[in-house]
Amino acid sequence: MRAASPTTLAGCRVGVAGLGLIGGSLALALRGRCAEVVGCDRSRATLARAWRAGALDRCAPGIERLLYEVDFAVLALPVGGILEALERLRHYDGPPVHLMDVGSSKRAIVRAMASLPPAIRPIGGHPMCGKASAGFAHAEAALFRGRPFVLVPLPRTPHATLRLARSLVRAVGARPLTIPAARHDRAAARISHVPYLLAAALVDTARKDAVARRIAATGFRDLTRVAASDPAMMLDVLRSNRGAVRRALQALNRTLEGYARALERNEARALAHRLRAARWAKRRWFR
């Protein structure tokens, strides 16, 4: 049986389950900021690569074993993988451990976390950053720097878990924001999940036009960057947040229909007003 849980991140052994882009970047960013970084991954090749890159102090054979060996564990898996792991962890009978996930939707995950045994002290999480390219090969310690990192405490989340989660977020250079699961999922649908569908739809439409394919350049490339994301991973996210995504799509459709009506009626002044409002909001939002 291990000693009592450390009260500071510097004294914690942190485990990262899943060493893709997010998990690998977390492991790299945490080195030297906690007592030890322990990792596990289904892919032996990925685990070996993370080890060679100096992202880990030790490796664990799997998620269940990882929780026995660390003080604070992070599930850095796709949403479906997180839910599967939480189901297996319902039978955990080891020492107390703090547990956070980094899934892109939160309600289904925190609902599953609520059924975990008392020894697991859960909190939801979602770093608002990423790349279209996945895998440890694209991981970098600076990925989280200056980015929002959402934390979603459960009613059962101890204050010590929230405090350590905030310390971890700050240690990797991100800004912790505490938001309820439903509000997170509604916002994520509008700024992440629907933009992915929109980018995919733009590419799907343009690819059927031979001339469009030939003349597409940097503007179209930048606008549709997220369409290069892994479809299996994104389908996982979309299904887990389908209610909020559907409502966000309906809101987007109403906006697009308003643009279409203005064009049909040649209402240049009304359309210009809406475009200027969007431009002002964008420039104010991302200065």
PDB file of N, CA, C and O in Angstrom, residues 118-156:
ATOM      1  N   PRO A 118     -15.358   4.626  -4.491  1.00  0.00           N
ATOM      2  CA  PRO A 118     -14.934   5.788  -3.700  1.00  0.00           C
ATOM      3  C   PRO A 118     -13.434   6.063  -3.743  1.00  0.00           C
ATOM      4  O   PRO A 118     -13.017   7.219  -3.583  1.00  0.00           O
ATOM      5  N   ALA A 119     -12.624   5.021  -3.960  1.00  0.00           N
ATOM      6  CA  ALA A 119     -11.175   5.224  -3.969  1.00  0.00           C
ATOM      7  C   ALA A 119     -10.727   6.076  -5.156  1.00  0.00           C
ATOM      8  O   ALA A 119      -9.647   6.673  -5.116  1.00  0.00           O
ATOM      9  N   ILE A 120     -11.531   6.134  -6.207  1.00  0.00           N
ATOM     10  CA  ILE A 120     -11.209   6.968  -7.372  1.00  0.00           C
ATOM     11  C   ILE A 120     -11.875   8.323  -7.190  1.00  0.00           C
ATOM     12  O   ILE A 120     -13.090   8.412  -6.994  1.00  0.00           O
ATOM     13  N   ARG A 121     -11.072   9.373  -7.274  1.00  0.00           N
ATOM     14  CA  ARG A 121     -11.552  10.740  -7.052  1.00  0.00           C
ATOM     15  C   ARG A 121     -11.572  11.469  -8.399  1.00  0.00           C
ATOM     16  O   ARG A 121     -10.558  11.995  -8.849  1.00  0.00           O
ATOM     17  N   PRO A 122     -12.733  11.497  -9.065  1.00  0.00           N
ATOM     18  CA  PRO A 122     -12.762  11.915 -10.463  1.00  0.00           C
ATOM     19  C   PRO A 122     -13.017  13.399 -10.695  1.00  0.00           C
ATOM     20  O   PRO A 122     -13.641  14.089  -9.884  1.00  0.00           O
ATOM     21  N   ILE A 123     -12.544  13.860 -11.848  1.00  0.00           N
ATOM     22  CA  ILE A 123     -12.851  15.203 -12.339  1.00  0.00           C
ATOM     23  C   ILE A 123     -12.757  15.163 -13.860  1.00  0.00           C
ATOM     24  O   ILE A 123     -11.864  14.523 -14.423  1.00  0.00           O
ATOM     25  N   GLY A 124     -13.687  15.820 -14.539  1.00  0.00           N
ATOM     26  CA  GLY A 124     -13.633  15.898 -15.992  1.00  0.00           C
ATOM     27  C   GLY A 124     -12.687  16.993 -16.448  1.00  0.00           C
ATOM     28  O   GLY A 124     -12.463  17.978 -15.732  1.00  0.00           O
ATOM     29  N   GLY A 125     -12.137  16.842 -17.638  1.00  0.00           N
ATOM     30  CA  GLY A 125     -11.236  17.846 -18.188  1.00  0.00           C
ATOM     31  C   GLY A 125     -11.277  17.864 -19.700  1.00  0.00           C
ATOM     32  O   GLY A 125     -11.635  16.870 -20.334  1.00  0.00           O
ATOM     33  N   HIS A 126     -10.940  19.005 -20.282  1.00  0.00           N
ATOM     34  CA  HIS A 126     -10.851  19.121 -21.740  1.00  0.00           C
ATOM     35  C   HIS A 126      -9.941  20.283 -22.118  1.00  0.00           C
ATOM     36  O   HIS A 126     -10.327  21.449 -21.984  1.00  0.00           O
ATOM     37  N   PRO A 127      -8.724  20.000 -22.578  1.00  0.00           N
ATOM     38  CA  PRO A 127      -7.851  21.076 -23.057  1.00  0.00           C
ATOM     39  C   PRO A 127      -8.339  21.571 -24.412  1.00  0.00           C
ATOM     40  O   PRO A 127      -8.574  20.783 -25.323  1.00  0.00           O
ATOM     41  N   MET A 128      -8.499  22.879 -24.548  1.00  0.00           N
ATOM     42  CA  MET A 128      -9.016  23.452 -25.791  1.00  0.00           C
ATOM     43  C   MET A 128      -7.858  23.764 -26.736  1.00  0.00           C
ATOM     44  O   MET A 128      -7.471  24.909 -26.962  1.00  0.00           O
ATOM     45  N   CYS A 129      -7.285  22.695 -27.255  1.00  0.00           N
ATOM     46  CA  CYS A 129      -6.166  22.825 -28.187  1.00  0.00           C
ATOM     47  C   CYS A 129      -6.056  21.519 -28.962  1.00  0.00           C
ATOM     48  O   CYS A 129      -6.699  20.535 -28.629  1.00  0.00           O
ATOM     49  N   GLY A 130      -5.227  21.509 -29.969  1.00  0.00           N
ATOM     50  CA  GLY A 130      -5.041  20.294 -30.743  1.00  0.00           C
ATOM     51  C   GLY A 130      -4.456  20.599 -32.109  1.00  0.00           C
ATOM     52  O   GLY A 130      -4.110  21.747 -32.417  1.00  0.00           O
ATOM     53  N   LYS A 131      -4.371  19.567 -32.914  1.00  0.00           N
ATOM     54  CA  LYS A 131      -3.885  19.675 -34.285  1.00  0.00           C
ATOM     55  C   LYS A 131      -4.711  18.727 -35.142  1.00  0.00           C
ATOM     56  O   LYS A 131      -5.338  17.796 -34.634  1.00  0.00           O
ATOM     57  N   ALA A 132      -4.695  18.960 -36.448  1.00  0.00           N
ATOM     58  CA  ALA A 132      -5.378  18.028 -37.338  1.00  0.00           C
ATOM     59  C   ALA A 132      -4.635  16.694 -37.390  1.00  0.00           C
ATOM     60  O   ALA A 132      -5.235  15.649 -37.634  1.00  0.00           O
ATOM     61  N   SER A 133      -3.321  16.728 -37.150  1.00  0.00           N
ATOM     62  CA  SER A 133      -2.516  15.505 -37.176  1.00  0.00           C
ATOM     63  C   SER A 133      -2.462  14.899 -35.782  1.00  0.00           C
ATOM     64  O   SER A 133      -2.186  15.588 -34.809  1.00  0.00           O
ATOM     65  N   ALA A 134      -2.734  13.605 -35.702  1.00  0.00           N
ATOM     66  CA  ALA A 134      -2.774  12.928 -34.414  1.00  0.00           C
ATOM     67  C   ALA A 134      -1.509  12.115 -34.194  1.00  0.00           C
ATOM     68  O   ALA A 134      -0.658  11.999 -35.069  1.00  0.00           O
ATOM     69  N   GLY A 135      -1.378  11.539 -32.994  1.00  0.00           N
ATOM     70  CA  GLY A 135      -0.283  10.637 -32.691  1.00  0.00           C
ATOM     71  C   GLY A 135       0.862  11.295 -31.955  1.00  0.00           C
ATOM     72  O   GLY A 135       1.036  12.528 -31.990  1.00  0.00           O
ATOM     73  N   PHE A 136       1.661  10.459 -31.288  1.00  0.00           N
ATOM     74  CA  PHE A 136       2.774  10.983 -30.495  1.00  0.00           C
ATOM     75  C   PHE A 136       3.793  11.726 -31.356  1.00  0.00           C
ATOM     76  O   PHE A 136       4.471  12.640 -30.876  1.00  0.00           O
ATOM     77  N   ALA A 137       3.907  11.369 -32.615  1.00  0.00           N
ATOM     78  CA  ALA A 137       4.867  12.036 -33.500  1.00  0.00           C
ATOM     79  C   ALA A 137       4.628  13.539 -33.571  1.00  0.00           C
ATOM     80  O   ALA A 137       5.554  14.307 -33.862  1.00  0.00           O
ATOM     81  N   HIS A 138       3.392  13.970 -33.300  1.00  0.00           N
ATOM     82  CA  HIS A 138       3.062  15.402 -33.380  1.00  0.00           C
ATOM     83  C   HIS A 138       2.932  16.048 -32.004  1.00  0.00           C
ATOM     84  O   HIS A 138       2.576  17.226 -31.900  1.00  0.00           O
ATOM     85  N   ALA A 139       3.230  15.281 -30.958  1.00  0.00           N
ATOM     86  CA  ALA A 139       3.121  15.819 -29.597  1.00  0.00           C
ATOM     87  C   ALA A 139       4.206  16.856 -29.336  1.00  0.00           C
ATOM     88  O   ALA A 139       5.315  16.759 -29.866  1.00  0.00           O
ATOM     89  N   GLU A 140       3.880  17.854 -28.514  1.00  0.00           N
ATOM     90  CA  GLU A 140       4.862  18.870 -28.134  1.00  0.00           C
ATOM     91  C   GLU A 140       4.506  19.437 -26.768  1.00  0.00           C
ATOM     92  O   GLU A 140       3.328  19.618 -26.438  1.00  0.00           O
ATOM     93  N   ALA A 141       5.506  19.719 -25.987  1.00  0.00           N
ATOM     94  CA  ALA A 141       5.298  20.206 -24.625  1.00  0.00           C
ATOM     95  C   ALA A 141       4.575  21.546 -24.600  1.00  0.00           C
ATOM     96  O   ALA A 141       3.872  21.864 -23.638  1.00  0.00           O
ATOM     97  N   ALA A 142       4.702  22.345 -25.669  1.00  0.00           N
ATOM     98  CA  ALA A 142       4.112  23.689 -25.687  1.00  0.00           C
ATOM     99  C   ALA A 142       2.669  23.702 -26.189  1.00  0.00           C
ATOM    100  O   ALA A 142       2.081  24.777 -26.318  1.00  0.00           O
ATOM    101  N   LEU A 143       2.079  22.543 -26.442  1.00  0.00           N
ATOM    102  CA  LEU A 143       0.748  22.486 -27.052  1.00  0.00           C
ATOM    103  C   LEU A 143      -0.303  23.239 -26.245  1.00  0.00           C
ATOM    104  O   LEU A 143      -1.208  23.862 -26.803  1.00  0.00           O
ATOM    105  N   PHE A 144      -0.202  23.208 -24.915  1.00  0.00           N
ATOM    106  CA  PHE A 144      -1.248  23.769 -24.051  1.00  0.00           C
ATOM    107  C   PHE A 144      -0.987  25.221 -23.659  1.00  0.00           C
ATOM    108  O   PHE A 144      -1.839  25.847 -23.025  1.00  0.00           O
ATOM    109  N   ARG A 145       0.172  25.731 -24.030  1.00  0.00           N
ATOM    110  CA  ARG A 145       0.599  27.037 -23.530  1.00  0.00           C
ATOM    111  C   ARG A 145      -0.374  28.149 -23.929  1.00  0.00           C
ATOM    112  O   ARG A 145      -0.623  28.393 -25.109  1.00  0.00           O
ATOM    113  N   GLY A 146      -0.928  28.823 -22.922  1.00  0.00           N
ATOM    114  CA  GLY A 146      -1.832  29.939 -23.164  1.00  0.00           C
ATOM    115  C   GLY A 146      -3.247  29.540 -23.546  1.00  0.00           C
ATOM    116  O   GLY A 146      -4.095  30.410 -23.782  1.00  0.00           O
ATOM    117  N   ARG A 147      -3.549  28.238 -23.582  1.00  0.00           N
ATOM    118  CA  ARG A 147      -4.866  27.770 -24.024  1.00  0.00           C
ATOM    119  C   ARG A 147      -5.810  27.545 -22.843  1.00  0.00           C
ATOM    120  O   ARG A 147      -5.358  27.206 -21.746  1.00  0.00           O
ATOM    121  N   PRO A 148      -7.115  27.693 -23.069  1.00  0.00           N
ATOM    122  CA  PRO A 148      -8.062  27.339 -22.001  1.00  0.00           C
ATOM    123  C   PRO A 148      -8.050  25.824 -21.774  1.00  0.00           C
ATOM    124  O   PRO A 148      -7.894  25.047 -22.718  1.00  0.00           O
ATOM    125  N   PHE A 149      -8.222  25.416 -20.540  1.00  0.00           N
ATOM    126  CA  PHE A 149      -8.296  23.995 -20.179  1.00  0.00           C
ATOM    127  C   PHE A 149      -9.496  23.870 -19.244  1.00  0.00           C
ATOM    128  O   PHE A 149      -9.462  24.299 -18.103  1.00  0.00           O
ATOM    129  N   VAL A 150     -10.583  23.296 -19.753  1.00  0.00           N
ATOM    130  CA  VAL A 150     -11.826  23.200 -18.996  1.00  0.00           C
ATOM    131  C   VAL A 150     -11.728  22.091 -17.954  1.00  0.00           C
ATOM    132  O   VAL A 150     -11.263  20.989 -18.242  1.00  0.00           O
ATOM    133  N   LEU A 151     -12.178  22.394 -16.742  1.00  0.00           N
ATOM    134  CA  LEU A 151     -12.299  21.400 -15.675  1.00  0.00           C
ATOM    135  C   LEU A 151     -13.768  21.293 -15.294  1.00  0.00           C
ATOM    136  O   LEU A 151     -14.456  22.313 -15.144  1.00  0.00           O
ATOM    137  N   VAL A 152     -14.235  20.055 -15.144  1.00  0.00           N
ATOM    138  CA  VAL A 152     -15.640  19.799 -14.847  1.00  0.00           C
ATOM    139  C   VAL A 152     -15.726  18.945 -13.580  1.00  0.00           C
ATOM    140  O   VAL A 152     -15.717  17.713 -13.649  1.00  0.00           O
ATOM    141  N   PRO A 153     -15.792  19.577 -12.401  1.00  0.00           N
ATOM    142  CA  PRO A 153     -15.917  18.801 -11.162  1.00  0.00           C
ATOM    143  C   PRO A 153     -17.281  18.124 -11.075  1.00  0.00           C
ATOM    144  O   PRO A 153     -18.292  18.655 -11.547  1.00  0.00           O
ATOM    145  N   LEU A 154     -17.311  16.960 -10.452  1.00  0.00           N
ATOM    146  CA  LEU A 154     -18.548  16.276 -10.120  1.00  0.00           C
ATOM    147  C   LEU A 154     -18.969  16.712  -8.714  1.00  0.00           C
ATOM    148  O   LEU A 154     -18.133  17.219  -7.962  1.00  0.00           O
ATOM    149  N   PRO A 155     -20.217  16.484  -8.313  1.00  0.00           N
ATOM    150  CA  PRO A 155     -20.588  16.756  -6.918  1.00  0.00           C
ATOM    151  C   PRO A 155     -19.702  16.010  -5.930  1.00  0.00           C
ATOM    152  O   PRO A 155     -19.458  16.504  -4.822  1.00  0.00           O
ATOM    153  N   ARG A 156     -19.185  14.837  -6.316  1.00  0.00           N
ATOM    154  CA  ARG A 156     -18.357  14.042  -5.418  1.00  0.00           C
ATOM    155  C   ARG A 156     -16.876  14.378  -5.505  1.00  0.00           C
ATOM    156  O   ARG A 156     -16.065  13.809  -4.773  1.00  0.00           O
TER     157      ARG A 156
END
